[in-house]
Short mmCIF file of C-alpha atoms in Angstrom, two decimals:
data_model
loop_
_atom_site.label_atom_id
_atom_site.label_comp_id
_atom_site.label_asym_id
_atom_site.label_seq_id
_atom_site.Cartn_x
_atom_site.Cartn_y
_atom_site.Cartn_z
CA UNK W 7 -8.93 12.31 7.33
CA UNK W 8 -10.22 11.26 3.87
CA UNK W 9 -11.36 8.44 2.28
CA UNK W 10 -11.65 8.61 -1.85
CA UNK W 11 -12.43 6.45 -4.68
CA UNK W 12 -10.25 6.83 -7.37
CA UNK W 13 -11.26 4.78 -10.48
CA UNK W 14 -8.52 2.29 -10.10
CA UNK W 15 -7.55 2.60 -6.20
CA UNK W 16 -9.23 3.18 -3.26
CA UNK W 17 -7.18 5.78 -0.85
CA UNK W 18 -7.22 6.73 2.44
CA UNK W 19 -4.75 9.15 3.72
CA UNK W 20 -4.68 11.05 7.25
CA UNK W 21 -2.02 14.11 7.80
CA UNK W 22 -1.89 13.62 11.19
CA UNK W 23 -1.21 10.28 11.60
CA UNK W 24 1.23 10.38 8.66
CA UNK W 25 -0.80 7.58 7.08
CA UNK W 26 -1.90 6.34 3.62
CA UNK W 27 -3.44 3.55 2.95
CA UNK W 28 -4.66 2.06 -0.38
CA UNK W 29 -6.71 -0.75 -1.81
CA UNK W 30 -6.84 -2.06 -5.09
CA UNK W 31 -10.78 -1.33 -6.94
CA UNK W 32 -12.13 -4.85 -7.94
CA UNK W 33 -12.06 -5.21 -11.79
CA UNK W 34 -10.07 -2.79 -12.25
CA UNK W 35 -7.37 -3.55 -15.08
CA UNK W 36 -4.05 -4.31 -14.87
CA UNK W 37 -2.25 -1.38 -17.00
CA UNK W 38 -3.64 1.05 -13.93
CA UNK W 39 -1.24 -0.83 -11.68
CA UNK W 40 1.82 0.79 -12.24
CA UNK W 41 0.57 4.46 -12.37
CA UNK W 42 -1.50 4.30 -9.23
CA UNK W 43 1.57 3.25 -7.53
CA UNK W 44 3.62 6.10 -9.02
CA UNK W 45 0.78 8.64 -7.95
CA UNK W 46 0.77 7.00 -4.13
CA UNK W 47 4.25 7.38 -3.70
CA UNK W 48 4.32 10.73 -5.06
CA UNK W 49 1.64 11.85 -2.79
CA UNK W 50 4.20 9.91 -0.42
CA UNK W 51 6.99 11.79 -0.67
CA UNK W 52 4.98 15.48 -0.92
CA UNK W 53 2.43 14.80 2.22
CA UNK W 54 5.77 12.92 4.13
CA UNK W 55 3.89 9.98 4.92
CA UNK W 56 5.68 7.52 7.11
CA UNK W 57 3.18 4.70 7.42
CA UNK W 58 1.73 2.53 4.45
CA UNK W 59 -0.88 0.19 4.57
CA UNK W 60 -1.28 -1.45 0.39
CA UNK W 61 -4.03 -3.73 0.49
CA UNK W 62 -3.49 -6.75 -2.81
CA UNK W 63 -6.68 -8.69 -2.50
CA UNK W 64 -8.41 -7.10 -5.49
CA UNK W 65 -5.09 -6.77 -7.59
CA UNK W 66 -5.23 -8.91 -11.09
CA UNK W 67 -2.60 -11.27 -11.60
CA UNK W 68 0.38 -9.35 -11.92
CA UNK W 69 2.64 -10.40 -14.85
CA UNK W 70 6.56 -9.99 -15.16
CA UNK W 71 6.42 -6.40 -16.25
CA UNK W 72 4.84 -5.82 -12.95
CA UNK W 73 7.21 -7.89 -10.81
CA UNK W 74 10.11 -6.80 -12.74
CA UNK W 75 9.13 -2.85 -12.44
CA UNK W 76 8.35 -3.42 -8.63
CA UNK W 77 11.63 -4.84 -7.66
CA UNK W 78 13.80 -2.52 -9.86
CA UNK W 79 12.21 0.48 -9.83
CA UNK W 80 9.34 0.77 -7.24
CA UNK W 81 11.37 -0.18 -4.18
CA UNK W 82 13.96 2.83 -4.99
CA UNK W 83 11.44 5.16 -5.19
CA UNK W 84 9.78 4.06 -1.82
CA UNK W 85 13.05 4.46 -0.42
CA UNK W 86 13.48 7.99 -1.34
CA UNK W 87 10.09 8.61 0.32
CA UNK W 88 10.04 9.44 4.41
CA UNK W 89 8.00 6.19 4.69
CA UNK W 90 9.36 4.46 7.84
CA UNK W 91 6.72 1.27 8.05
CA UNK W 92 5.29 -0.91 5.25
CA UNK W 93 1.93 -2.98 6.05
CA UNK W 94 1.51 -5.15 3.32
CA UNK W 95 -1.57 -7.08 2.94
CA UNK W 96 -1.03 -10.41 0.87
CA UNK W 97 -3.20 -11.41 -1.72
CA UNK W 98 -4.93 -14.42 -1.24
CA UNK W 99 -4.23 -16.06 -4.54
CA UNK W 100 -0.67 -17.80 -4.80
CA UNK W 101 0.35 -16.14 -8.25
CA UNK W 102 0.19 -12.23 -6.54
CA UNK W 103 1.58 -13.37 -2.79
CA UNK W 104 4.43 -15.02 -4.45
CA UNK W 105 4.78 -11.84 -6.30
CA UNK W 106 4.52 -9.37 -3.34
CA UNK W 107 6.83 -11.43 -1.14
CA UNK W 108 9.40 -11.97 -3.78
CA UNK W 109 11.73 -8.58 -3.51
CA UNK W 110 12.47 -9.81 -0.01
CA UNK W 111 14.30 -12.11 -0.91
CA UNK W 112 16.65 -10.14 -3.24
CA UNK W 113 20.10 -9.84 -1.36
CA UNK W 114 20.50 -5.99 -3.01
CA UNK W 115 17.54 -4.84 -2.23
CA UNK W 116 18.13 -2.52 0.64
CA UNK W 117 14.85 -1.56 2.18
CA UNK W 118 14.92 2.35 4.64
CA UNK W 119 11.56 1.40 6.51
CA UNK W 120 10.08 -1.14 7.80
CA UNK W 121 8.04 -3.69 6.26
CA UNK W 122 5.65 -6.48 7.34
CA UNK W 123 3.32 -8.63 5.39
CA UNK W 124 -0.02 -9.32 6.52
CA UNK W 125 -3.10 -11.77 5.92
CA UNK W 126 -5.72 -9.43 7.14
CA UNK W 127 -6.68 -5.57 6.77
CA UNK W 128 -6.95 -5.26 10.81
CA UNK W 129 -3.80 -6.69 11.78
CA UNK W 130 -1.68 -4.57 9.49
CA UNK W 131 -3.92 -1.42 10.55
CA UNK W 132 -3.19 -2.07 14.25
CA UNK W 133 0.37 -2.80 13.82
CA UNK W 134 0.66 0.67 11.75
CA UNK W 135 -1.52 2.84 14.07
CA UNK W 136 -2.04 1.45 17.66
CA UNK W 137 -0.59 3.97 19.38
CA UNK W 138 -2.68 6.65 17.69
CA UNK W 139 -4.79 8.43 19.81
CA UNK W 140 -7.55 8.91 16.53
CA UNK W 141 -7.09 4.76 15.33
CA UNK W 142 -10.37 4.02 15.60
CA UNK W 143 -11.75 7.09 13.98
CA UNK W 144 -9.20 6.23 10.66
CA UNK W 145 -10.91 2.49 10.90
CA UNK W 146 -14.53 3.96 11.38
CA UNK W 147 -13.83 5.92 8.58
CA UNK W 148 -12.46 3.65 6.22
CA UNK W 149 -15.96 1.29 6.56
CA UNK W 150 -18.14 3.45 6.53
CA UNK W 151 -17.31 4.15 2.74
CA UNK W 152 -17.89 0.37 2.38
CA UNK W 153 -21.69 1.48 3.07
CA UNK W 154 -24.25 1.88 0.32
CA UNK W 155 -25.28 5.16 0.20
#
């Protein structure tokens, strides 16, 4: 298990359970976006991760670069990765969860795992990892670097 702070993202990723799961750093700029992306699904497809969790409530508004590079290029890379399950946590801002939700709605885009949106850290977490015997371990983990010191 691990739990690092990257300047721009926030990453926790867990062999065992086949797990990563990321969270945008608050004030972190935009042009980071795309490249911390890249880098997660690289680690992705050389770790063979199979369940994502991608946290948006900290992401900046994304612009049309963004959307535009997310539907036509992001999606095919996730789907050369082993990921089998999606968790999506929507932003709360309109702007970003109109944004995230958008490719799903693209008739040719032709998505190899699962994916579910989510309003909430925990209920995406659960759905990902409740039948992991270590769950609550990956959760304890994850807030206790949310502690000072």
């Amino acid at each position: 298990m691990m739990v690092e702070q990257q300047r721009k993202v926030r990453v926790q990723y867990d062999e065992a359970a086949s797990f990563l799961r990321a969270a945008w750093v608050a004030g972190e700029p935009l042009e980071r976006f795309q490249p911390a992306l890249k880098a997660l699904t690289q680690l992705s497809q050389e770790q063979h991760v199979t369940r994502w969790l991608i946290d948006m409530h900290n992401v900046p508004p994304l612009g049309f670069m963004e959307q535009t590079w997310i539907g036509q290029e992001w999606f095919a890379e996730m789907a050369r990765t082993p990921v089998q399950q999606l968790a999506l946590v929507l932003p709360p801002d309109m702007h970003n969860y109109l944004v995230a939700t958008a490719p799903v709605h693209d008739a040719k885009l032709q998505l190899p795992f699962n994916l579910h949106f989510f309003s909430d850290a925990a209920s995406a977490f659960h759905w990902l990892l409740e039948e992991v015997p270590h769950h609550p371990a990956l959760w304890a983990e994850w807030a206790a670097a949310d502690e000072p010191g």
